[in-house]
Every structure is written in structure tokens, then in C-alpha cells.
PDB file of C-alpha atoms in Angstrom:
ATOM      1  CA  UNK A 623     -45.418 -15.776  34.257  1.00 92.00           C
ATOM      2  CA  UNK A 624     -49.135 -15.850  33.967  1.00 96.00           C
ATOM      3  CA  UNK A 625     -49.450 -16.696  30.170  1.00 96.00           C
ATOM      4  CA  UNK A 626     -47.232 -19.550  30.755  1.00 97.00           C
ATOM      5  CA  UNK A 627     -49.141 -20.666  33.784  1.00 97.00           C
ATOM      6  CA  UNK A 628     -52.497 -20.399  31.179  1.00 97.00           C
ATOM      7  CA  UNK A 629     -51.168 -22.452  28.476  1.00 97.00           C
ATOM      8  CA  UNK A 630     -50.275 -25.086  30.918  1.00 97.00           C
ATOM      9  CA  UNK A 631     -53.623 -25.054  32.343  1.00 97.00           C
ATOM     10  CA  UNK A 632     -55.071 -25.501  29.613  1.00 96.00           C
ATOM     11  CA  UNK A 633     -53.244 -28.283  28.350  1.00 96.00           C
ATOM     12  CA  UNK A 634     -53.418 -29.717  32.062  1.00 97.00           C
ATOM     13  CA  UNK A 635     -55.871 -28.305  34.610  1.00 97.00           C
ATOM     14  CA  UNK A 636     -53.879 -29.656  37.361  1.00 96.00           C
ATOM     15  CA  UNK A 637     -50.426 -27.683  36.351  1.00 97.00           C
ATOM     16  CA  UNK A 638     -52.242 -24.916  38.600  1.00 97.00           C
ATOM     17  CA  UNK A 639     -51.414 -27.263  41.723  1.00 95.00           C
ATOM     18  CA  UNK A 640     -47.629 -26.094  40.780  1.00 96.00           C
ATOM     19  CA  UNK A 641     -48.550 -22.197  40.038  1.00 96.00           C
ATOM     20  CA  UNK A 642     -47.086 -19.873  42.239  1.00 96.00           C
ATOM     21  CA  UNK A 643     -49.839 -18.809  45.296  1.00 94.00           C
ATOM     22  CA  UNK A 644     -50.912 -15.291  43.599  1.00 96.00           C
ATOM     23  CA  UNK A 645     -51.864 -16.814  40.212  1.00 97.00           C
ATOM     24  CA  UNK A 646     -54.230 -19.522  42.441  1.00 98.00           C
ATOM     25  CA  UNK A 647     -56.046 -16.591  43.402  1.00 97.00           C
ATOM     26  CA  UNK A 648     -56.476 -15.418  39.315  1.00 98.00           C
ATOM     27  CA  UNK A 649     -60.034 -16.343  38.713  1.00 97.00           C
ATOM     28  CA  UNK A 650     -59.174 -16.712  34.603  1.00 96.00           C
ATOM     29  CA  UNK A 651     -56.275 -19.144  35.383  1.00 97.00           C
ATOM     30  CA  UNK A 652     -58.948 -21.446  37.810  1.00 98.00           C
ATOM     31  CA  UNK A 653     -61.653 -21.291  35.657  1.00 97.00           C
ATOM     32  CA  UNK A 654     -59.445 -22.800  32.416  1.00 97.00           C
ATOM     33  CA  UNK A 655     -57.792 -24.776  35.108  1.00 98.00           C
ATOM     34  CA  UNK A 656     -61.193 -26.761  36.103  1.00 97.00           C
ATOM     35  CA  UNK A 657     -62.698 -26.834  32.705  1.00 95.00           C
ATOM     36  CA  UNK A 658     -59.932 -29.290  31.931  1.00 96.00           C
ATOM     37  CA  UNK A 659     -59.531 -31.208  34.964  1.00 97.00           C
ATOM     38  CA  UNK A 660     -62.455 -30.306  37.856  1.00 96.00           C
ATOM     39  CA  UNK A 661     -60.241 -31.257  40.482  1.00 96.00           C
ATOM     40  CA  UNK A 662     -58.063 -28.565  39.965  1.00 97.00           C
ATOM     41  CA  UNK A 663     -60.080 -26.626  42.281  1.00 98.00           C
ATOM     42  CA  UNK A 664     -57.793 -28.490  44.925  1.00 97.00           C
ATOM     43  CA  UNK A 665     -54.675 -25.914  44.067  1.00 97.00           C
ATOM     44  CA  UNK A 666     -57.330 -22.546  44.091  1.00 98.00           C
ATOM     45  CA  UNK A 667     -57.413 -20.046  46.177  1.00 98.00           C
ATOM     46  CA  UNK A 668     -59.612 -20.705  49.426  1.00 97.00           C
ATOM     47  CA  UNK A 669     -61.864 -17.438  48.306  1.00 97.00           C
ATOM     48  CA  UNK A 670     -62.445 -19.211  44.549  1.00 98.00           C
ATOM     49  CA  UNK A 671     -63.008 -22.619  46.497  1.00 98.00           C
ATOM     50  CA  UNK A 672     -66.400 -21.273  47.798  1.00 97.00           C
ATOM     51  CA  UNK A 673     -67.194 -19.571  44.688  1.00 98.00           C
ATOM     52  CA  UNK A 674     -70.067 -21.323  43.865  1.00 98.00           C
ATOM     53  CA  UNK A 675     -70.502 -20.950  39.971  1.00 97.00           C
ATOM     54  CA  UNK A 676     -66.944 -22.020  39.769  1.00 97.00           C
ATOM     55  CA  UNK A 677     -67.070 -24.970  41.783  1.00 98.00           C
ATOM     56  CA  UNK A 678     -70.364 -25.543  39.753  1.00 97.00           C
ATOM     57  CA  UNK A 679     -68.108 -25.726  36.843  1.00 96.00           C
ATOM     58  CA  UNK A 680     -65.531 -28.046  38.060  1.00 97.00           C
ATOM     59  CA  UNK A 681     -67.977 -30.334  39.575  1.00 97.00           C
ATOM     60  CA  UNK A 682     -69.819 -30.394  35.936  1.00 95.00           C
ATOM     61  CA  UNK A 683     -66.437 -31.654  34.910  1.00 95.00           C
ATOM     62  CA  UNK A 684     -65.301 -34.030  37.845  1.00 96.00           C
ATOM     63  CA  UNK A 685     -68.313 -34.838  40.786  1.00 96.00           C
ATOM     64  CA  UNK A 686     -65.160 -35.100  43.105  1.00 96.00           C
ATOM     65  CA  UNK A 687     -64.373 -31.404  42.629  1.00 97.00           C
ATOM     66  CA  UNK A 688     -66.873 -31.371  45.422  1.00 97.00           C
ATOM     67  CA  UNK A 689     -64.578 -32.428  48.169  1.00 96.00           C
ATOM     68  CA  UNK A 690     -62.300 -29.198  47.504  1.00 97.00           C
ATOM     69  CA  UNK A 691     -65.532 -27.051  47.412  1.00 98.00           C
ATOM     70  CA  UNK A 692     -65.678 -24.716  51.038  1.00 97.00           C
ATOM     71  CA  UNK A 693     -67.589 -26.201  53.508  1.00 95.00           C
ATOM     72  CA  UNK A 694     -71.220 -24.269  52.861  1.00 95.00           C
ATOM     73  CA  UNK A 695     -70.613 -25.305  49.078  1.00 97.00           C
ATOM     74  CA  UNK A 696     -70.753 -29.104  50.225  1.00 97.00           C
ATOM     75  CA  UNK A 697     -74.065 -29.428  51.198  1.00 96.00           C
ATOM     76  CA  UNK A 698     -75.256 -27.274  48.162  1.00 97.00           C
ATOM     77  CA  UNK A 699     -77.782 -29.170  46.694  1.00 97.00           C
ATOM     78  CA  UNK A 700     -77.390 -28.463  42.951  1.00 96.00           C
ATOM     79  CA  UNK A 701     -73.862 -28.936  43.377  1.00 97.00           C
ATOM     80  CA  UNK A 702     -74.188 -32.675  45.031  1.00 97.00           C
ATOM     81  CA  UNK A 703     -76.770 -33.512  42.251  1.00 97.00           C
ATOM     82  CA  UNK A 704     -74.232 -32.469  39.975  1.00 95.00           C
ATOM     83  CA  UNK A 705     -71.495 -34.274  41.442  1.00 95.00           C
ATOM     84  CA  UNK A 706     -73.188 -37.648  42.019  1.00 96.00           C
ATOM     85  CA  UNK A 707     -74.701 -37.050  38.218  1.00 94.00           C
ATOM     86  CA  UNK A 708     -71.094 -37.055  37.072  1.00 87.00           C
ATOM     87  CA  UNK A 709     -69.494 -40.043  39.288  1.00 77.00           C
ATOM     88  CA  UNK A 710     -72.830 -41.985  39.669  1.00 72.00           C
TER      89      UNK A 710
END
């Protein structure tokens, strides 16, 4: 159930790493899921993985969001700024 799968996320961003493969895919549920944890972009969707304002977001939250970014996204360089900004 999506709303169920929100809450979680919210309370844990990784809880989408146990969502079922559609709601991965739900833009909402990955955004709330990487505002709380940034490496919850591990258990997203491959499209939302090289969505680059969302991995933006999750690397704001966790620099090692970056090593679930798509490939391109990787040698972004706002995005490894970011990430090294946030891990040091």
C-alpha cells in the first residue's frame, strides 16, 4: 500500500529498499525516501537513479548517495562537490 510505504519512508528512508518494485519507481515515495536517508537512492528505480535533481537531493543529504547515482550522474560536477562537501 503506498501510504504505508510513505509513512515508513519517512520515518526511515531506507524502508524503500523493502517496497515492492512499482512503488521504487514513485518519484514522491524516493524523494521523502532520500530526504531522510540519501542513500536510499540505492532501492530507486534505475530511471530516478539518473534523475539528476533527485540524486542532487540525496547527495545534499548523504555524499555517498553518489555511488547509486547512474553512471553520467557520477562525474557530474556539482554533484561530486556536493558529495565530497558532505563526507569531506
Amino acid at each position: 500500500d503506498r501510504e504505508l510505504v510513505l509513512e515508513a519512508v519517512r520515518q526511515d528512508g531506507r524502508a524503500l529498499l523493502h517496497a515492492a518494485g512499482p512503488l521504487k519507481g514513485d518519484r514522491e515515495l524516493v524523494v521523502e525516501a532520500v530526504r531522510q536517508d540519501g542513500s536510499a537512492l540505492g532501492g530507486a528505480a534505475d530511471p530516478l537513479k539518473g534523475a539528476r535533481e533527485l540524486v542532487l537531493e540525496a547527495v545534499r543529504q548523504d555524499g555517498r548517495a553518489l555511488l547509486h547515482a547512474a553512471g553520467p550522474l557520477k562525474g557530474d560536477r556539482e554533484l561530486v562537490v556536493e558529495a565530497v562537501r558532505q563526507d569531506g
